[in-house]
Short mmCIF file of C-alpha atoms in Angstrom, two decimals:
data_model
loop_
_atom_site.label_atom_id
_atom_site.label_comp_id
_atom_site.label_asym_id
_atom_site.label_seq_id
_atom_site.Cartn_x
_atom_site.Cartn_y
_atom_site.Cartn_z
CA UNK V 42 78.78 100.60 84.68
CA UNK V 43 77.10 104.20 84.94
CA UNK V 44 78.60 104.77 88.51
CA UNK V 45 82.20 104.19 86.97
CA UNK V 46 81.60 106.55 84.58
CA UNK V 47 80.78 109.31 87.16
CA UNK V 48 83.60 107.85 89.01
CA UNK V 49 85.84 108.12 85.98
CA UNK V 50 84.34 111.79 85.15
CA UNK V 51 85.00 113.00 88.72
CA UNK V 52 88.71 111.58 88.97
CA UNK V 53 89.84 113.24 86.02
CA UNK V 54 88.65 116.62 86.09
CA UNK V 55 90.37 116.51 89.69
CA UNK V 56 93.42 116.66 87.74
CA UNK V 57 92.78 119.64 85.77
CA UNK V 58 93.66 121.77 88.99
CA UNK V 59 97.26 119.72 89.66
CA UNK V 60 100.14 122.46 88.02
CA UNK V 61 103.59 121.69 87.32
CA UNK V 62 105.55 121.61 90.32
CA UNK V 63 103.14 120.89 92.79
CA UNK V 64 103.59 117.98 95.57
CA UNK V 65 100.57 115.95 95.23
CA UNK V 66 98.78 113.78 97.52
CA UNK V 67 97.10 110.61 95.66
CA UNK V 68 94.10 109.19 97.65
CA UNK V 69 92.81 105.83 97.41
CA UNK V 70 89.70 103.76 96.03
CA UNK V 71 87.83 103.64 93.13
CA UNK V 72 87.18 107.33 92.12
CA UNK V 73 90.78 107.91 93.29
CA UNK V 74 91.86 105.53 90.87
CA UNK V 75 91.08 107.40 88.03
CA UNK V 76 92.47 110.43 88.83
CA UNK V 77 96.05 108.58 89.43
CA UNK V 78 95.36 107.10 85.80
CA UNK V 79 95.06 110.36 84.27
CA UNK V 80 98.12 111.90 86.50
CA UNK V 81 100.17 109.40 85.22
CA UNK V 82 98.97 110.20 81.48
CA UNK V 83 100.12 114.08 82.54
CA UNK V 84 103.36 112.49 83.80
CA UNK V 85 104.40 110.79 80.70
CA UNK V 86 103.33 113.69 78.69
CA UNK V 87 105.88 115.95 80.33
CA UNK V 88 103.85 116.82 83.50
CA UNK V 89 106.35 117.10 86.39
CA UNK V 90 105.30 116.86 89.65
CA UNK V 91 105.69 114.73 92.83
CA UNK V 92 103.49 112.80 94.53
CA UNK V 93 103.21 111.01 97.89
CA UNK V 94 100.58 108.04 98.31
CA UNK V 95 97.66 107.14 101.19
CA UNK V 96 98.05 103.60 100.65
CA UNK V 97 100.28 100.70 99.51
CA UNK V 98 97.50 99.76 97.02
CA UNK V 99 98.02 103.61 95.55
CA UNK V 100 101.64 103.35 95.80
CA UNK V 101 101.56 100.45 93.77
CA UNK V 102 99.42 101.99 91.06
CA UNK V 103 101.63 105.28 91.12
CA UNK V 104 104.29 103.37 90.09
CA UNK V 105 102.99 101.31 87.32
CA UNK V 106 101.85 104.87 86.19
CA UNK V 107 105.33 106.12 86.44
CA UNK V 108 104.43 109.07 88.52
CA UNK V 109 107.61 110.31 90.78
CA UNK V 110 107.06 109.32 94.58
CA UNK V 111 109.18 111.09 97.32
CA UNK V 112 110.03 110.07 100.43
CA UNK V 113 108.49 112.86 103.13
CA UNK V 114 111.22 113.69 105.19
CA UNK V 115 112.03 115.23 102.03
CA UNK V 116 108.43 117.20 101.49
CA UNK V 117 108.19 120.74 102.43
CA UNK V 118 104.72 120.73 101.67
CA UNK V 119 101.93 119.20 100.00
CA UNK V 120 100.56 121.29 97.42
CA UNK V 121 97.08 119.31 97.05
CA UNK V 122 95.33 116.18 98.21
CA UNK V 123 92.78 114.30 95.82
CA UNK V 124 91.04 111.70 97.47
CA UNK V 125 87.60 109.70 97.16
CA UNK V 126 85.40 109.11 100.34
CA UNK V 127 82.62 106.92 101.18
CA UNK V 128 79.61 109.54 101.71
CA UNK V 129 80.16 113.40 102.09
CA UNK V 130 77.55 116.39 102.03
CA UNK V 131 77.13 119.85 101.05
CA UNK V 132 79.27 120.89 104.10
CA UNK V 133 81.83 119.02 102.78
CA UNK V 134 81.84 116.91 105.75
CA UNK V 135 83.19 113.33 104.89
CA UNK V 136 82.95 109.65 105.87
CA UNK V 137 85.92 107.61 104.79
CA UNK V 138 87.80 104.59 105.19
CA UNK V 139 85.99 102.03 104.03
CA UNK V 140 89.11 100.94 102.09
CA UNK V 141 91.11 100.90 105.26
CA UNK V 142 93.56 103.89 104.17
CA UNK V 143 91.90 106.16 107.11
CA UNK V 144 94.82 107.17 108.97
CA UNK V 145 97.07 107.76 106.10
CA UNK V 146 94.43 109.76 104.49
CA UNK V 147 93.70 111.94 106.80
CA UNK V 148 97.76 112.36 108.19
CA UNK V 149 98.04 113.84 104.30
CA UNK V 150 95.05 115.41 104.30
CA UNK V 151 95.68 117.47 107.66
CA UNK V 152 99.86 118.38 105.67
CA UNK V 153 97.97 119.42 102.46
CA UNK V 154 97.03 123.19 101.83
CA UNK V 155 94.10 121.97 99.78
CA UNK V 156 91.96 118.90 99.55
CA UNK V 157 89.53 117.92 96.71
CA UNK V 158 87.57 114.77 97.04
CA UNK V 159 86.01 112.96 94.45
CA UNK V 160 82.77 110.75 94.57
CA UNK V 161 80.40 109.98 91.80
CA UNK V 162 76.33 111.05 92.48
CA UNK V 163 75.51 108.22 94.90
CA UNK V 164 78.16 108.78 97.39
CA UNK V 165 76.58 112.72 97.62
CA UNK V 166 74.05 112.31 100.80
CA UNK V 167 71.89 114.66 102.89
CA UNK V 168 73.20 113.13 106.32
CA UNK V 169 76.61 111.34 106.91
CA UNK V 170 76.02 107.99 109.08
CA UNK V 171 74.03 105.29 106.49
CA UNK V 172 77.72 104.37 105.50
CA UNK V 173 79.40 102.38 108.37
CA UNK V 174 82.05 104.56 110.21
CA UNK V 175 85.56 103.28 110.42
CA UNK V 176 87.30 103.31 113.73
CA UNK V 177 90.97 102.75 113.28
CA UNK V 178 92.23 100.96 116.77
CA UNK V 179 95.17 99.11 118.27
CA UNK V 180 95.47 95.80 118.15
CA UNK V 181 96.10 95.60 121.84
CA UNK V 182 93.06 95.20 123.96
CA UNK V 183 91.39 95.91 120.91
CA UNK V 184 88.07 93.38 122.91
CA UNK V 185 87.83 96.61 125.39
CA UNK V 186 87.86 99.10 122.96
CA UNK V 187 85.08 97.63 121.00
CA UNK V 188 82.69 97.40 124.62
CA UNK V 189 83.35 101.13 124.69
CA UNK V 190 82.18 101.62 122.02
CA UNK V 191 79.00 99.28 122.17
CA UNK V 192 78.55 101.03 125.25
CA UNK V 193 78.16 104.45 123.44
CA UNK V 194 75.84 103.41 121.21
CA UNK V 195 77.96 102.63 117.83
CA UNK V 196 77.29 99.37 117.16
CA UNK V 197 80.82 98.42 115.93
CA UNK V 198 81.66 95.38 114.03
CA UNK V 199 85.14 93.84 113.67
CA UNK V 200 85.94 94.20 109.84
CA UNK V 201 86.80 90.70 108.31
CA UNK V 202 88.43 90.12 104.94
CA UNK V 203 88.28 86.36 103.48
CA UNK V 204 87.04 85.52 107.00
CA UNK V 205 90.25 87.43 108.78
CA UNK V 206 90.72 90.41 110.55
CA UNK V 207 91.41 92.91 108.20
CA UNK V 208 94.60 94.89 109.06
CA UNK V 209 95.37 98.31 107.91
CA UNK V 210 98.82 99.06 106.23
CA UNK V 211 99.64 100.32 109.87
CA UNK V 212 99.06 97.34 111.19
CA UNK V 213 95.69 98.45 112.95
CA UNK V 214 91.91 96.43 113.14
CA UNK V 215 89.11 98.53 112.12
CA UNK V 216 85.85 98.53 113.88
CA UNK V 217 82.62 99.41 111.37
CA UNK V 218 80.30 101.81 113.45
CA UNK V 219 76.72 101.70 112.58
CA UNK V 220 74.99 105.14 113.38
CA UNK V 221 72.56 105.20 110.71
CA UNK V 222 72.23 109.32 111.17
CA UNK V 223 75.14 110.69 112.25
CA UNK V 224 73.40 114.48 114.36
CA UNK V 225 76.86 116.27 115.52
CA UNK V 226 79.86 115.09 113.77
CA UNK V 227 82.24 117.04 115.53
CA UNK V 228 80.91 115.79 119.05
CA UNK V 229 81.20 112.27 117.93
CA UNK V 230 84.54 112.92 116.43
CA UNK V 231 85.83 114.02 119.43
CA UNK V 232 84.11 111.36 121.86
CA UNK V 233 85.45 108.47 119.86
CA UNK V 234 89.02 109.88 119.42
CA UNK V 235 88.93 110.13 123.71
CA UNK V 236 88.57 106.64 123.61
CA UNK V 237 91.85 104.68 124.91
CA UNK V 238 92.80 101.99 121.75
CA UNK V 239 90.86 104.18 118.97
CA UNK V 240 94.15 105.67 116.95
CA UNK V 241 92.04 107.75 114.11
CA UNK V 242 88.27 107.69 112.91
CA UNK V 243 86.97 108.30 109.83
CA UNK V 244 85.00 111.19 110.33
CA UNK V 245 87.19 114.20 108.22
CA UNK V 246 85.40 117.32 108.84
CA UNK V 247 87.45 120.26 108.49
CA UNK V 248 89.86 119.25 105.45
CA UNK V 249 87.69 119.47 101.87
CA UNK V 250 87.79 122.36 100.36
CA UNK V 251 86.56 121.24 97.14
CA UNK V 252 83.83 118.55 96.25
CA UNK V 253 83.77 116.93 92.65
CA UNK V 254 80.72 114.87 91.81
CA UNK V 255 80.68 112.78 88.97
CA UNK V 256 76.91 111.94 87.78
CA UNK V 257 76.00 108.82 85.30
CA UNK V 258 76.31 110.65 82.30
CA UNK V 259 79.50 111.69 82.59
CA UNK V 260 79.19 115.04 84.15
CA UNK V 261 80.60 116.35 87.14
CA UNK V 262 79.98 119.23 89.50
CA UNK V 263 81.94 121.13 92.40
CA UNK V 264 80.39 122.53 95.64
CA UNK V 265 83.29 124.77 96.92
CA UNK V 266 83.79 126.28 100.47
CA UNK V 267 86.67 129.10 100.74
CA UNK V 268 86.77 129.42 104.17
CA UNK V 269 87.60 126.13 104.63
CA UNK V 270 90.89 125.94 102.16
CA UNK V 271 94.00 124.34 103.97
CA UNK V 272 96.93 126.78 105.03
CA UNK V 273 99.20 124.46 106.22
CA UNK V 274 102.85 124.72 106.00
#
């Protein structure tokens, strides 16, 4: 109960920076959540904006909370991007994907001129890696993409849901990688993206420029790096 109030404190002050106008990425998972609640409060007060989802499962929610989608062949841009992760650190270096939304997330994330992610307290960590790392692959020869990976020391596992393979909303398995301590993230990111099979990983590196962390009593704080805002489009 205390972590959803950190993750409840953390989604909505996200949503203080969204301005009338703006395109809007909505992320997915828990802390995510909240912040499409409170958007869609905005929205049915007279906020108008426009918004463009990571996942079905957030799709689905933006909806119920009447909040306008658009399609994007009809985005120019994408003003900002509010999205949870799984672990990030004072570098604003991320793990995420542990909902299965990795490749959307980080397709909007890299169109976005700004990204703010929100975690509550416990998802704040000195060094990225104790959370498993997912590894978005093709189905096909999906068997030789996980030796590869064994081989290089990840220790993937084949993510099950209600003893299936769980598929992405693009159709995709994930492979769980179990570093531990994760020492160059950039290196890694790169090695595992060589890999034949592996379509995204979800290492984000280069894509926060804002961190909101919401602590059990209801507080939140932001760690902030300007050089590292979005200019795209």
């Amino acid at each position: 109960m205390q972590t959803d109030i950190g993750k409840k404190a953390a989604g909505e002050k996200a949503a203080e920076y969204i301005k009338p106008g703006m395109t809007v990425g909505l992320g997915t998972g828990s802390t995510a959540y909240y912040t499409i609640l409170r958007i869609g409060e905005l929205v049915r007060a007279g906020l108008e904006i426009k918004a463009v989802a990571t996942s079905a499962q957030s799709e689905q929610l933006a909806v119920e909370q009447q909040i306008p989608l658009v399609d994007f062949e009809k985005i120019e841009k994408i003003d900002i991007d509010i999205d949870g992760a799984d672990e990030a650190d004072a570098q604003l270096q991320l793990i995420k994907g542990g909902g299965g939304a990795l490749l959307r997330e980080k397709i909007i994330a890299a169109a976005s001129k700004e990204m703010l992610v929100v975690i509550d307290e416990k998802k704040f960590v000195k060094h990225l890696g104790k959370f498993p790392l997912p590894v978005e692959v093709a189905t096909f020869g999906w068997e030789l993409t996980f030796k590869q990976l064994a081989a290089l020391g990840a220790h993937p596992a084949l993510r099950l849901k209600d003893n299936n393979r769980f598929v992405t909303d693009n159709g995709n398995y994930i492979l769980d990688c179990h570093y531990q301590k994760i020492h160059n993230a950039a290196a890694l990111h790169t090695q595992l993206n060589n890999i034949p099979g592996v379509v995204e990983n979800g290492l984000f590196l280069h894509y926060a420029s804002r961190l909101i962390i919401g602590n059990a009593d209801g507080t939140v704080r932001e760690i902030t790096h300007p050089y590292q805002a979005k200019t795209s489009f």
